[in-house]
Structure formats: structure tokens, C-alpha cells
Amino acid sequence: MTGFSKIAFVAARGEPAMAARERLATRYGEIRPTEADVIVALGGDGFMLQTLHKYMTRDVPIYGMNQGTVGFLMNEYNEDALPERLAEANVAEVHPLRMRAISEGGAEYDALAINEVALLRQTRQTAKLRISIDGRVRVDELICDGALVATPAGSTAYNLSAHGPVLPLNAGVLALTPISAFRPRRWRGALLPRGAKVRFEVLDNFKRPVSATADFNEVRDVVEVEVEEARDIRLRLLFDAGHDLEERILSEQFVS
């Protein structure tokens, strides 16, 4: 990487992150995020997702430093030699998912997801979903709590909790994972090529309503949801050498 001369600092709400932002801004100077050539995000993974969404159309690299809990998408917090760290950081490029959802009233909703698009039952009764891939029905009726499509970057989040596979960034695939599937009992999901278009149809939607979420954007009472990778949008995350996202995803598969 080349050096960055225009650094912006953004922080999650909370005393530790806000105090860290003030110290870093005083030490290194700062400009507005809309004018920066790199953004330093201070917080946890949730705040990193918010930052990526907020500046998604800018194509500006974002370097996170952990001031939260998990910090899977963040680097270790260290105030020293920040310009040098930014210049030497590795770049991880990710593409979000594009969701198009149709509600029972016929309204259409579009949203982007960096981690996953998930369909979830809204009541005590299980959902019934039909799943098509590129126009071909692959699961005629999935009885479940829900299902999700995860990106490689998001495969260690909700997808992993739902027993989905961990995906290396360069694998060129997406994860289709059922959530608490009742029938078919033996189906554990599928790996899909990154260019695949996934279509969910909600069966018996009045009796068994379903919501759809793209990261933190939710649509209630959906009847149809389409998901595909947004190849026209590129997100760049910066990681310290030896702590890049590819290595973290690989290491996650060997945690006991």
C-alpha cells in the first residue's frame, strides 16, 4: 500500500471509543470522512459494519481498531506509528449482497448486506420456504426457523452460529445455510458460486409469516426474496500484516 495523507477518525458511541478518537485526532490530525483517503473506525464489529455501510459508495479503504468486544473485523488498538501501519496494511476486498424483498402487500425493498441476508420466522410456527438457484428449484419445501445467504466475510458471524461453513475470501463461493431445519432433516445447506442468484418463496405466508434482514435492515411479512452478490460495489478493509482477514477466517476453522 502507498501512504495516506488524509485520515478521518470515526468512533462508536461510548466513552472508550470516543476518547480514543480524540487522542488520535489530536496526535495525527484529521479531516472529514467525505474528504479522506482512509477512514479509521474505532469500535467493535457492529460499528465496523455501520461504517462500511455508511461509506459504501465512496470506495475508500477502512482500517478498524478494536474498541469493542469481539473485534473480528478489527485490528488491535495501538496509537503508535499509525501512518506507517496504514501504509503497510494488507487489503481485503469484499463485495456485499444485494437483497430484493417483496412484502405481502406488493411493496419492493432493496438493501445491501456485508455479512448475510437472513430469512426468519416471525411467530411460534416454523417457516416454509421454497429455494431456487438461478431459476431452478433446489429445495421444494424447507420447514425451518429460517435460512440465510452469507458472504465469505460474514461466514464467521450468524452463518457459523447456524452451523454453516467458514469460507476463505478467495474461495469464490457463498454459503446457503438453513436455520434449525426440521425437514428435510438431513439437509445442511450448500455452497454456491458467487454469481448465483438465490430466490426464496415464502409458503403459507399468512399463517407462517417471515421477515428478511440484510445485516441490520429488516423487512417484515415478505413473500419473496432474491439475493445475489453486488459485484458493482467494492469494499476495502485494511489489516495489519499477519492479522489479515484471510488469516483470521482460516484460523477460525481450527478453534476448538
Coordinates of C-alpha atoms in Angstrom, one line a residue, residues 1 33 87 99 107 130 170 214:
M1 CA 0.0 0.0 0.0
P33 CA -14.7 11.3 6.3
A87 CA 0.8 2.3 4.6
M99 CA -31.3 -8.2 -1.4
A107 CA -44.1 -3.3 -1.9
R130 CA -39.0 -22.8 -1.4
N170 CA -10.8 -16.2 -2.3
A214 CA -29.9 -7.6 5.2

